[in-house]
Amino acid sequence: MDDSSIIYTHTDEAPALATYSLLPIVRAYAATAGVTVETRDISLAGRILASFADRLAPDQRVDDALAELGQLVERPEANIIKLPNISASIPQLKAAIAELQGQGFAVPDFPEAPATDEERDSRQRYAKVLGSAVNPVLRQGNSDRRAPASVKQYARNHPHHMGAWSPDSKTNVAHMHADDFHATEQSAVIAEPGSLRIELATADGDTVVLRESVPVLAGEVVDSAVMRVAALEEFFAEQRARAKAEGVLFSVHLKATMMKISDPVIFGHAVRAFFPDTFARYGDALAAAGLNPNDGLGALYKGLESLPDGAEIKAAFDAELADGPRLAMVDSDRGITNLHVPSDVIVDASMPAMIRNSGHMWGPDGEEADTLAVIPDGDYAGVYQVVIDDCRAHGAYDPATMGSVSNVGLMAQAAEEYGSHDKTFEVPAAGTVRVVDTSGAVVLEESVEAGDIFRMCQTKDIPIRDWVKLAVNRARATGDPAVFWLDEARPHDARLIEKINAYLPEHDTDGLQIEIMTPEAATAFSLERIRRGENTISVTGNVLRDYLTDLFPIMELGTSAKMLSIVPLIAGGGLFETGAGGSAPKHVQQLIKQNYLRWDSLGEFLALAVSFEYLAQRTGNKRAQILADTLDRATATFLNENRSPSRKVGGIDNRGSHFYLALYWAEELARQTEDAPLAASFSQLARSLAENETAITDQLLAVQGAPADIGGYYHPDQAKTEAVMRPSEIFNKAIATLG
């Protein structure tokens, strides 16, 4: 890559399909400014293939694009557009492996209980693919997420539906108040660079090394915490009984993708707790058959089909399902419950959707109902309760008048990667987990029982300094109050508050309103301002960044995919993320069934504009700046003309929206007066697209309604997918004229 290049990531599911349609347009327009748009495959399938390149035939091998980009983000010329990718749960990983094997790739099975050196090696490689494997590598800068002015104005002019709230709503959040990660957290600041070791001193007197070496830097904040499973099981049992007594739906909300080690285990305990009699009677048989509740009820049901007593066990599950509280559904028509798949109900997306929908989720009868949202850990569950209480007291928010909550998020250099990666463990035996330095001194320690979940995380000092600077800069640029969402009673937050108080005097804060509030108080403060139409900057750690950049945009804009997400890399480059809306698996299912893709690429349009602008500022490429300015204006027209995909077959879908973006962008480029030759080169294209609008849209609409064959879900066939996603020959030939 050089200064005239942009890296456009190839990811998964709906955004990957949309890339087949949008990227040819982007490349053609960018080429007129001498800008090359390269791709790198960081999809789940691509990451699997790269991890096992040594086991594949030479013509099947792929480069490790994620590792390459991990090096690039440490260089000032980095200019990367990062689309949403799958943060794989184990069931998703297994499905991707099976698909690749079916396509002739000799990748190994996922070893549940590795017994040989080869299986242990495979398990170690797959561990690097699971969960939030991409983001910690690429996010070598802190996050600036906000709704662009054009998007916010569109939401006000065309407010989306918000469900009405009743003051009698019985929807609430339940969380633990003791023995969870929040209650057991410890924190320390590292004085000297070096390394730490995580070890378990068992009650039997043995020492088990859990992690031999964790490199640390001076000034780094390290934390430890433990989820005590005995208390967790008791908590789930209590909430199951509470939901039934109150007549509300029972729904568990976790982060089994980003927190890929801890939360699937917690999810498994939820499954066990919902079916206590079944697991008491058949738990050993299920375990012997390799059926793990951590994988969800759907995997258990599928596995029962091959067991001799599977029908009997299935009947036991069904009986408890009928006798217990009503279980919230992911898809009531297909019988997919909240407990079917750990990655189906992700807290940051599912909770805002519930709040927007009158505090309701869908029940087994296909009807909406009040819900007990069970979020076991107490770190941030209270944020959602404050929002629910506010809606219950004051009604739903009005997108036509409400203010915005933007976010400055601490995430650089894998900050606050809780419950993930290589510092989280399901404890094998009772004892004490200790974090010790090279001298043997104990830095942190937690008493544990077998099955407890221990986690440790790191937050380096340089990202914290950069985070404070970014918060001050945003407050200065907007005039809005900036609020750090931190609780001085929480050990980790207390360490951050000490650093904030030390680093704020390094900046000019005169005239700025900069506050530190607990997450619950910050929520209430922000909601009061929202109802007055006022804006607030939330300044948060990594997890709350993830939660809030879904919560507020879903209420304000109807989706988090329309957020502008900029990551100014600490090394000087730029990472431009295309919203926070996930990768939309249901959209892919609809495409395969109906040849209709309702993914909205607005996030890609927004990221492209700032990427071109960044390149122009860095290199002095005036045409790149013109591309950025005209794309901004074209996007505003796109919104005003309501060219986003409709939700149903018969209207324009993602491919149609790309046509209109290309048309409006070409028209803006033809009208601009800064570069006459550039205007002339686009005048003919703009005229051609406008004259053929009906013919092109007819071709795009004609393919809808019938099944589409893309040759794979996780690893689609390139030729088949290109044919599906570029069905208008007239449009394709018009774009090709730019070349």
XYZ file of C-alpha atoms in Angstrom:
739
model
C 0.000 0.000 0.000
C 1.130 3.581 -0.706
C -0.233 7.057 0.056
C -2.590 6.850 -2.937
C -4.238 3.634 -1.782
C -7.285 2.817 0.285
C -7.766 -0.645 1.788
C -11.389 -1.837 1.620
C -11.945 -4.890 3.791
C -13.835 -7.928 2.564
C -15.798 -9.245 5.536
C -18.906 -11.382 6.059
C -22.614 -11.830 5.444
C -24.612 -8.817 4.217
C -21.795 -6.219 4.015
C -19.685 -8.716 2.072
C -22.491 -9.275 -0.434
C -23.006 -5.524 -0.762
C -19.296 -5.139 -1.507
C -19.702 -7.110 -4.741
C -22.090 -4.405 -5.960
C -20.571 -1.254 -4.471
C -16.835 -1.803 -4.835
C -16.737 -1.712 -8.676
C -18.401 1.718 -8.513
C -15.987 2.983 -5.887
C -12.944 1.734 -7.767
C -14.061 3.345 -11.012
C -14.712 6.739 -9.394
C -11.533 6.603 -7.288
C -9.380 5.834 -10.328
C -10.240 9.240 -11.800
C -8.293 10.760 -8.893
C -5.408 8.310 -9.183
C -6.581 6.487 -6.062
C -6.297 2.697 -5.922
C -8.831 0.813 -3.817
C -7.348 -2.492 -2.684
C -9.125 -5.283 -0.817
C -8.057 -7.518 2.056
C -10.093 -10.547 3.104
C -10.638 -10.595 6.877
C -13.835 -12.644 6.711
C -14.333 -15.557 9.074
C -13.681 -18.009 6.220
C -10.633 -16.052 5.114
C -9.233 -16.061 8.643
C -9.755 -19.831 8.924
C -8.022 -20.488 5.603
C -5.114 -18.221 6.517
C -4.724 -20.023 9.852
C -4.365 -23.400 8.126
C -2.540 -22.401 4.938
C 0.097 -25.070 5.575
C -2.576 -27.782 5.349
C -4.059 -26.596 2.053
C -3.169 -27.209 -1.573
C -0.987 -24.433 -3.048
C -3.844 -23.038 -5.167
C -6.102 -22.846 -2.087
C -3.780 -20.881 0.148
C -4.555 -17.289 1.108
C -2.439 -14.633 2.748
C -2.984 -13.703 6.378
C -4.651 -10.377 5.596
C -5.452 -9.624 9.228
C -1.797 -9.947 10.224
C -0.827 -7.694 7.310
C -3.345 -5.054 8.350
C -2.174 -5.381 11.936
C 1.241 -4.181 10.740
C -0.253 -1.510 8.505
C -2.200 0.208 11.304
C 1.148 0.901 12.955
C 2.185 3.030 9.961
C 1.113 6.629 9.250
C -0.016 5.915 5.674
C -2.729 3.473 6.800
C -6.117 4.269 5.247
C -8.496 1.397 5.895
C -12.253 1.119 5.454
C -13.374 -1.599 7.827
C -16.779 -3.207 7.280
C -18.610 -5.228 9.973
C -17.399 -8.789 10.348
C -18.552 -11.896 12.182
C -17.216 -12.152 15.732
C -17.561 -15.899 15.640
C -19.172 -18.002 18.315
C -18.271 -21.695 18.383
C -21.459 -22.717 16.513
C -20.680 -20.179 13.777
C -17.072 -21.360 13.605
C -18.188 -24.975 13.254
C -20.639 -24.055 10.494
C -17.932 -22.183 8.589
C -15.523 -25.108 8.960
C -18.142 -27.552 7.641
C -18.824 -25.316 4.621
C -15.147 -24.987 3.785
C -14.644 -28.726 4.121
C -17.590 -29.250 1.776
C -15.886 -26.986 -0.751
C -12.753 -29.125 -0.685
C -10.591 -27.250 1.827
C -8.776 -29.628 4.184
C -9.239 -27.561 7.332
C -9.551 -29.689 10.473
C -12.630 -30.120 12.623
C -12.874 -27.904 15.703
C -11.583 -30.072 18.565
C -13.930 -29.752 21.537
C -11.575 -31.669 23.844
C -8.157 -31.803 22.182
C -6.277 -34.952 23.132
C -3.346 -35.006 20.694
C -0.645 -32.489 19.833
C -2.268 -31.964 16.434
C -5.671 -31.320 17.993
C -4.151 -28.941 20.534
C -2.443 -27.092 17.693
C -5.744 -26.856 15.792
C -7.558 -25.633 18.879
C -4.913 -22.958 19.444
C -5.212 -21.750 15.848
C -9.009 -21.661 16.014
C -8.834 -19.732 19.294
C -7.275 -16.870 17.331
C -10.246 -16.880 14.937
C -13.019 -16.995 17.528
C -14.838 -13.975 18.887
C -13.627 -10.442 18.446
C -10.459 -11.481 16.638
C -10.398 -8.604 14.143
C -11.143 -5.486 16.135
C -8.330 -5.660 18.711
C -5.840 -6.030 15.854
C -7.096 -3.143 13.722
C -8.247 -0.707 16.375
C -4.902 0.843 17.192
C -6.596 4.127 17.920
C -9.563 5.342 19.925
C -13.055 5.711 18.547
C -14.972 8.795 17.434
C -18.546 7.772 16.610
C -21.332 10.206 15.822
C -24.324 10.747 13.591
C -23.397 12.924 10.585
C -25.454 16.087 10.264
C -27.145 14.887 7.063
C -28.184 11.602 8.689
C -29.478 13.321 11.819
C -31.476 15.818 9.766
C -32.971 13.031 7.690
C -34.052 11.229 10.876
C -35.740 14.406 12.068
C -37.466 14.986 8.736
C -38.465 11.324 8.401
C -38.754 9.991 11.968
C -38.807 6.216 12.303
C -41.441 4.425 14.342
C -40.960 4.234 18.099
C -43.280 1.978 20.083
C -45.406 3.658 22.729
C -44.562 2.992 26.372
C -47.101 2.320 29.088
C -46.519 3.592 32.640
C -47.684 0.127 33.715
C -44.966 -1.670 31.733
C -43.473 -4.571 33.680
C -40.277 -4.635 31.607
C -37.150 -4.474 33.743
C -33.491 -5.449 33.874
C -32.158 -8.008 36.330
C -28.476 -8.250 37.275
C -26.355 -9.689 40.044
C -25.407 -7.566 43.035
C -22.634 -9.756 44.410
C -20.136 -12.364 43.236
C -20.123 -11.091 39.639
C -17.348 -9.404 37.681
C -18.482 -5.998 38.904
C -18.434 -6.912 42.575
C -15.135 -8.826 42.540
C -13.024 -6.504 40.393
C -9.504 -5.549 41.470
C -7.191 -3.147 39.664
C -3.574 -2.024 39.720
C -1.275 0.292 37.785
C 1.995 -1.202 36.576
C 5.041 0.780 37.694
C 7.727 -0.774 35.485
C 7.607 -2.520 32.099
C 7.866 -6.268 32.239
C 5.529 -9.240 32.241
C 2.944 -10.882 34.453
C 2.083 -14.535 34.971
C -1.432 -15.817 35.663
C -1.421 -18.911 37.860
C -3.828 -20.978 39.898
C -2.718 -22.052 43.372
C -5.083 -24.944 43.983
C -6.546 -25.910 47.320
C -4.521 -29.158 47.005
C -1.258 -27.240 46.999
C -0.496 -27.429 43.277
C 0.328 -24.470 41.043
C -1.169 -24.433 37.554
C 0.146 -21.803 35.135
C -2.816 -20.395 33.198
C -0.797 -17.872 31.188
C 2.962 -17.885 31.315
C 3.604 -14.326 30.183
C 1.478 -11.203 29.797
C 3.696 -8.326 28.617
C 2.934 -5.022 30.343
C 4.128 -1.445 30.045
C 4.746 1.214 32.650
C 1.573 3.085 33.551
C -0.672 0.314 32.278
C -3.896 -0.461 34.156
C -4.512 -4.171 34.766
C -7.679 -5.643 36.237
C -8.930 -8.981 37.415
C -12.405 -10.186 38.307
C -14.261 -13.439 38.795
C -17.819 -14.590 38.119
C -18.724 -17.090 40.829
C -20.822 -19.732 39.132
C -22.656 -20.906 42.255
C -24.031 -17.385 42.654
C -24.660 -17.161 38.910
C -26.730 -20.355 38.916
C -28.710 -19.136 41.913
C -29.285 -15.810 40.164
C -30.580 -17.453 36.977
C -32.920 -19.680 38.995
C -34.282 -16.640 40.823
C -34.893 -14.728 37.594
C -36.598 -17.725 36.004
C -38.989 -17.817 38.966
C -39.424 -14.027 38.900
C -40.308 -13.949 35.203
C -42.956 -16.621 35.725
C -44.396 -14.897 38.798
C -44.585 -11.528 37.029
C -46.000 -12.995 33.817
C -43.260 -11.523 31.610
C -40.941 -13.007 29.022
C -37.576 -14.335 30.181
C -34.691 -13.106 28.035
C -30.928 -13.413 28.525
C -28.721 -10.700 27.005
C -24.983 -11.319 26.748
C -21.991 -10.540 24.525
C -21.032 -14.033 23.432
C -19.102 -12.719 20.422
C -16.803 -9.983 21.720
C -16.520 -11.711 25.126
C -15.888 -15.014 23.421
C -14.556 -16.970 26.427
C -16.653 -15.771 29.358
C -20.091 -15.151 27.909
C -20.678 -18.471 26.102
C -19.990 -20.160 29.449
C -22.435 -17.809 31.185
C -24.937 -18.543 28.417
C -24.515 -22.259 29.061
C -25.373 -21.742 32.720
C -28.516 -19.873 31.640
C -29.562 -22.841 29.507
C -28.969 -25.224 32.418
C -30.878 -22.991 34.819
C -33.896 -22.775 32.531
C -34.088 -26.579 32.311
C -32.982 -27.721 35.777
C -34.890 -31.039 35.827
C -33.746 -32.051 32.344
C -30.085 -31.445 33.147
C -30.427 -33.150 36.528
C -31.743 -36.280 34.764
C -29.859 -36.230 31.489
C -26.891 -33.913 31.967
C -24.350 -36.714 32.099
C -25.771 -38.336 28.965
C -25.671 -35.026 27.101
C -22.077 -34.418 28.159
C -21.067 -37.945 27.153
C -22.539 -37.283 23.707
C -20.493 -34.073 23.398
C -23.570 -31.835 23.632
C -22.645 -28.627 25.410
C -25.283 -26.133 26.618
C -22.753 -23.366 25.946
C -23.558 -23.900 22.258
C -27.244 -23.229 22.860
C -30.547 -25.044 22.815
C -30.489 -25.292 19.019
C -27.268 -27.320 19.051
C -28.637 -29.553 21.803
C -31.829 -30.236 19.849
C -29.870 -31.081 16.724
C -27.562 -33.414 18.625
C -30.499 -35.223 20.226
C -31.604 -36.436 16.814
C -28.762 -38.956 16.746
C -29.118 -40.236 20.343
C -31.077 -43.410 21.125
C -33.009 -41.637 23.884
C -33.035 -38.302 22.066
C -36.834 -38.174 21.762
C -37.191 -38.749 25.504
C -34.721 -35.986 26.338
C -36.355 -33.646 23.826
C -39.720 -34.285 25.505
C -38.172 -33.335 28.847
C -36.898 -30.051 27.394
C -40.336 -29.366 25.888
C -42.094 -30.081 29.177
C -39.920 -27.617 31.101
C -40.276 -25.085 28.311
C -44.069 -25.336 28.660
C -43.998 -25.262 32.459
C -41.526 -22.422 32.931
C -41.895 -18.722 32.189
C -42.527 -17.805 28.577
C -39.194 -17.587 26.807
C -38.466 -14.611 24.555
C -38.049 -15.571 20.921
C -35.556 -14.680 18.236
C -37.935 -16.031 15.575
C -41.280 -17.230 16.918
C -42.400 -18.467 13.475
C -39.483 -20.897 13.361
C -39.467 -21.712 17.069
C -36.038 -20.172 17.666
C -35.828 -19.086 21.286
C -33.623 -16.649 23.126
C -31.588 -19.638 24.323
C -31.081 -21.307 20.931
C -27.789 -19.717 19.824
C -25.408 -17.699 22.042
C -24.694 -15.190 19.281
C -28.381 -14.497 18.496
C -29.156 -12.146 21.391
C -26.231 -9.750 21.691
C -26.891 -7.219 24.430
C -25.766 -4.066 22.631
C -28.183 -4.642 19.726
C -31.008 -6.555 21.412
C -31.604 -4.176 24.334
C -32.040 -1.003 22.225
C -34.345 -2.886 19.866
C -36.463 -3.927 22.848
C -36.546 -0.372 24.219
C -37.542 1.010 20.809
C -40.330 -1.579 20.663
C -42.226 -0.401 23.777
C -40.026 -2.532 26.021
C -41.350 -5.641 24.312
C -39.812 -8.758 22.877
C -41.628 -11.460 20.938
C -43.179 -14.367 22.781
C -43.752 -17.987 21.708
C -47.255 -17.036 20.544
C -45.843 -14.502 18.072
C -47.127 -11.589 20.150
C -45.178 -8.803 21.837
C -44.906 -8.801 25.622
C -43.164 -7.132 28.543
C -39.823 -8.709 29.295
C -37.406 -9.416 32.117
C -34.043 -8.676 30.493
C -31.465 -10.767 32.338
C -27.962 -9.251 32.123
C -25.966 -11.094 34.780
C -22.954 -8.823 35.286
C -23.645 -5.540 37.050
C -21.044 -3.375 35.296
C -23.441 -1.672 32.871
C -26.833 -3.375 33.260
C -28.014 -0.352 35.236
C -27.661 1.864 32.159
C -30.508 0.008 30.463
C -32.653 0.126 33.594
C -32.320 3.920 33.705
C -33.501 4.142 30.073
C -36.424 1.804 30.746
C -37.455 3.794 33.831
C -37.229 7.028 31.853
C -39.451 5.643 29.074
C -41.910 4.278 31.596
C -42.155 7.710 33.245
C -42.015 9.983 30.187
C -42.898 7.857 27.177
C -40.959 7.005 24.053
C -38.389 9.356 22.568
C -39.267 11.414 19.507
C -36.699 11.083 16.694
C -38.039 14.321 15.168
C -36.913 16.379 18.160
C -34.464 14.374 20.252
C -30.831 15.304 20.642
C -27.816 13.106 19.982
C -25.302 11.254 22.102
C -22.014 10.801 20.267
C -19.170 8.728 21.656
C -15.451 8.932 22.252
C -14.420 5.393 23.072
C -11.293 4.028 24.727
C -10.376 0.953 22.668
C -6.855 1.381 21.280
C -4.321 -1.409 21.732
C -6.984 -3.886 22.924
C -8.054 -1.690 25.839
C -10.657 -3.284 28.111
C -10.997 -6.486 26.093
C -12.987 -8.150 28.858
C -13.872 -11.838 28.838
C -12.025 -12.483 25.623
C -8.791 -13.761 24.202
C -6.051 -15.328 26.289
C -6.562 -13.930 29.773
C -9.983 -15.425 30.551
C -10.379 -18.916 31.995
C -13.015 -21.306 33.237
C -11.213 -22.283 36.436
C -10.414 -26.018 36.631
C -10.118 -26.333 40.435
C -10.749 -24.471 43.666
C -8.006 -22.236 44.985
C -6.638 -18.769 44.263
C -5.889 -17.255 40.877
C -2.898 -14.960 41.211
C -1.406 -12.428 38.846
C 2.271 -12.140 39.735
C 5.155 -10.118 38.363
C 8.637 -11.357 37.478
C 9.802 -10.909 41.074
C 7.027 -13.181 42.288
C 5.084 -10.366 43.926
C 1.307 -10.763 43.742
C -0.285 -7.907 41.781
C -3.871 -9.207 41.822
C -5.536 -12.300 43.246
C -9.002 -13.826 43.338
C -10.311 -16.776 45.368
C -12.109 -19.229 43.087
C -14.074 -22.449 43.004
C -14.023 -24.984 40.174
C -16.047 -23.672 37.239
C -15.759 -20.005 38.211
C -14.864 -17.636 35.360
C -11.723 -15.568 35.872
C -10.879 -12.687 33.590
C -8.054 -10.221 33.384
C -7.713 -7.236 31.067
C -5.225 -4.540 30.211
C -5.543 -0.858 29.362
C -2.338 0.844 28.316
C -1.405 4.368 29.282
C -0.821 5.826 25.791
C -4.401 5.026 24.661
C -5.756 6.618 27.847
C -3.832 9.841 27.143
C -5.046 9.818 23.544
C -8.635 9.177 24.715
C -8.564 12.215 27.006
C -7.150 14.358 24.174
C -9.819 13.156 21.746
C -12.571 13.924 24.273
C -11.305 17.477 24.768
C -10.974 18.001 21.007
C -14.561 16.840 20.404
C -15.867 19.062 23.187
C -13.964 22.015 21.720
C -15.175 21.285 18.184
C -18.855 20.922 19.137
C -19.375 22.984 22.276
C -21.256 20.024 23.754
C -20.585 18.718 27.266
C -18.264 15.718 27.396
C -19.075 13.205 30.110
C -16.727 10.428 31.216
C -18.935 7.475 32.215
C -16.910 6.192 35.178
C -17.711 5.047 38.716
C -15.057 5.905 41.292
C -16.358 3.015 43.439
C -15.261 0.546 40.762
C -11.514 -0.214 41.009
C -10.775 -0.028 37.267
C -12.708 3.206 36.863
C -10.979 4.730 39.890
C -7.617 4.160 38.186
C -8.878 5.815 34.993
C -10.239 8.784 36.944
C -6.797 9.302 38.508
C -5.245 9.386 35.041
C -7.935 11.681 33.611
C -7.368 14.162 36.424
C -3.636 14.037 35.678
C -3.963 14.416 31.887
C -6.764 16.979 31.557
C -4.506 19.875 32.686
C -2.339 19.151 29.603
C -5.174 20.551 27.439
C -6.990 23.849 27.126
C -10.364 23.153 28.739
C -11.413 26.748 29.387
C -15.081 27.194 28.580
C -15.665 23.467 28.157
C -18.042 21.372 30.235
C -16.207 18.156 31.076
C -17.761 15.927 33.722
C -17.167 12.545 35.333
C -20.341 10.647 36.268
C -21.311 7.091 37.091
C -22.791 5.274 34.104
C -26.281 5.467 35.607
C -25.985 9.192 36.362
C -24.482 9.851 32.924
C -27.402 8.006 31.328
C -29.943 10.126 33.196
C -28.040 13.333 32.341
C -27.896 12.410 28.653
C -31.581 11.435 28.520
C -32.651 14.746 30.056
C -30.683 16.556 27.360
C -32.012 14.274 24.611
C -35.593 15.156 25.507
C -34.676 18.853 25.277
C -33.118 18.305 21.851
C -29.594 18.832 23.192
C -26.438 16.901 22.339
C -23.954 15.207 24.667
C -20.609 13.500 24.140
C -20.289 10.197 25.977
C -16.671 9.398 26.798
C -16.469 5.744 27.695
C -14.427 2.607 27.883
C -14.487 -0.117 25.269
C -17.549 -2.092 26.349
C -19.775 0.938 26.926
C -18.557 2.316 23.600
C -19.945 -0.815 22.006
C -23.218 -0.604 23.933
C -23.903 3.122 23.561
C -23.094 3.312 19.857
C -26.007 0.944 19.350
C -28.317 2.229 22.093
C -28.538 5.898 21.177
C -28.324 5.579 17.361
C -31.060 2.927 17.303
C -33.312 5.326 19.208
C -32.246 8.407 17.236
C -31.791 7.037 13.730
C -33.548 3.689 13.768
C -30.245 1.865 13.223
C -26.652 2.040 14.364
C -25.429 1.315 10.827
C -25.782 5.008 9.940
C -23.125 6.189 12.374
C -19.915 7.810 11.207
C -17.152 5.860 12.910
C -13.646 7.291 12.729
C -10.609 5.766 14.414
C -7.665 8.203 14.333
C -4.803 5.722 14.657
C -2.180 6.578 17.239
C 0.557 6.046 14.631
C -1.063 8.674 12.423
C -3.140 6.681 9.962
C -6.898 6.365 9.738
C -9.351 3.497 10.200
C -12.862 4.264 9.002
C -15.548 1.879 10.195
C -18.852 1.514 8.411
C -21.249 1.837 11.304
C -21.999 -0.418 14.226
C -24.876 -2.448 12.882
C -23.398 -5.930 12.731
C -23.288 -8.098 9.632
C -27.015 -8.903 9.326
C -27.332 -12.689 8.849
C -31.084 -12.432 8.230
C -30.382 -10.234 5.222
C -28.313 -13.005 3.666
C -31.085 -15.512 4.298
C -33.519 -13.229 2.494
C -31.158 -12.819 -0.463
C -30.792 -16.583 -0.838
C -34.547 -17.076 -0.566
C -35.789 -14.071 -2.569
C -32.766 -12.531 -4.341
C -33.335 -9.389 -2.328
C -30.705 -7.698 -0.133
C -31.982 -5.018 2.199
C -28.569 -4.120 3.665
C -28.178 -0.345 3.784
C -24.707 0.743 2.629
C -25.047 4.247 4.025
C -22.279 3.491 6.516
C -19.976 2.618 3.647
C -20.825 5.902 1.877
C -20.003 7.891 5.020
C -16.735 6.046 5.628
C -15.663 6.444 2.005
C -16.108 10.200 2.132
C -13.904 10.657 5.196
C -11.378 8.176 3.779
C -11.051 10.227 0.582
C -10.800 13.393 2.665
C -8.073 11.883 4.845
C -6.115 10.838 1.757
C -6.479 14.305 0.240
C -5.267 16.031 3.387
C -2.331 13.684 3.708
C -1.168 13.727 0.092
C -2.482 17.006 -1.309
C -4.563 15.092 -3.874
C -7.140 17.735 -4.812
C -9.245 15.315 -6.824
C -9.560 13.029 -3.804
C -10.945 16.003 -1.868
C -13.424 16.667 -4.678
C -14.501 13.022 -4.524
C -15.041 13.409 -0.766
C -17.036 16.649 -1.045
C -19.202 15.439 -3.898
C -19.857 12.105 -2.186
C -21.055 13.988 0.894
C -23.487 15.986 -1.220
C -24.579 12.887 -3.133
C -25.256 11.094 0.164
C -27.440 13.988 1.326
C -29.426 13.731 -1.927
C -29.596 9.955 -1.499
C -31.178 10.447 1.921
C -33.539 13.215 0.852
C -34.736 11.137 -2.095
C -35.229 8.149 0.223
C -33.114 5.766 -1.835
C -32.210 3.424 1.002
C -33.359 -0.160 0.454
C -36.984 -0.892 1.216
C -37.689 -3.805 3.522
C -39.721 -5.932 1.116
C -39.396 -7.450 -2.326
C -40.692 -5.152 -5.041
C -38.837 -1.997 -4.001
C -35.215 -1.125 -4.633
C -32.788 -3.156 -2.590
C -29.107 -2.679 -1.833
C -28.169 -2.927 -5.521
C -30.712 -0.271 -6.463
C -29.458 2.030 -3.734
C -25.942 1.702 -5.156
C -27.221 2.724 -8.581
C -28.756 5.888 -7.154
C -25.633 6.711 -5.183
C -23.612 6.341 -8.390
C -26.075 8.569 -10.258
C -26.134 11.353 -7.646
C -22.358 11.199 -7.175
C -21.752 11.421 -10.933
C -24.135 14.395 -11.143
C -22.321 16.176 -8.306
C -18.949 15.521 -9.941
C -20.256 16.805 -13.256
C -21.538 20.000 -11.569
C -18.454 20.830 -9.519
C -16.378 23.707 -10.914
C -12.999 23.101 -9.270
C -11.729 20.618 -11.875
C -13.149 21.021 -15.389
C -11.583 17.878 -16.887
C -12.946 15.803 -14.011
C -16.392 17.342 -14.497
C -16.256 16.543 -18.193
C -15.316 12.911 -17.553
C -18.379 12.476 -15.353
C -20.835 14.483 -17.445
C -21.292 11.673 -19.941
C -21.686 9.058 -17.184
C -24.228 11.185 -15.313
C -26.220 11.682 -18.502
C -26.079 7.980 -19.362
C -27.220 6.888 -15.893
C -30.061 9.427 -15.845
C -31.272 8.504 -19.330
C -31.210 4.786 -18.504
C -32.636 5.042 -14.985
C -35.834 3.152 -15.821
C -34.069 0.454 -17.823
C -31.465 -0.091 -15.105
C -33.945 -0.237 -12.236
C -36.133 -2.584 -14.266
C -33.181 -4.952 -14.649
C -32.417 -4.738 -10.947
C -36.040 -5.362 -9.968
C -36.546 -8.192 -12.460
C -34.324 -10.628 -10.574
C -36.223 -10.311 -7.283
C -38.525 -12.980 -5.932
C -36.660 -16.135 -6.966
C -33.934 -17.939 -4.989
C -30.345 -16.794 -5.494
C -27.358 -19.123 -5.637
C -24.181 -17.597 -4.234
C -22.396 -20.900 -3.712
C -21.877 -20.619 0.040
C -22.769 -18.655 3.140
C -19.434 -18.083 4.867
C -17.360 -18.571 1.711
C -19.532 -17.704 -1.299
C -18.421 -18.389 -4.843
C -16.994 -15.196 -6.336
C -18.377 -15.606 -9.870
C -21.837 -16.613 -8.687
C -22.011 -13.772 -6.172
C -20.845 -11.184 -8.701
C -23.571 -12.348 -11.082
C -26.203 -12.054 -8.344
C -25.063 -8.679 -7.066
C -24.479 -7.022 -10.491
C -27.509 -8.068 -12.559
C -27.852 -4.899 -14.680
C -25.695 -5.084 -17.793
C -26.620 -1.511 -18.715
C -25.386 -0.212 -15.370
C -22.247 -2.353 -15.433
C -21.281 -1.113 -18.925
C -21.901 2.505 -17.949
C -19.566 2.237 -14.951
C -16.963 0.503 -17.117
C -16.799 3.555 -19.403
C -14.883 5.401 -16.659
C -12.063 2.891 -17.097
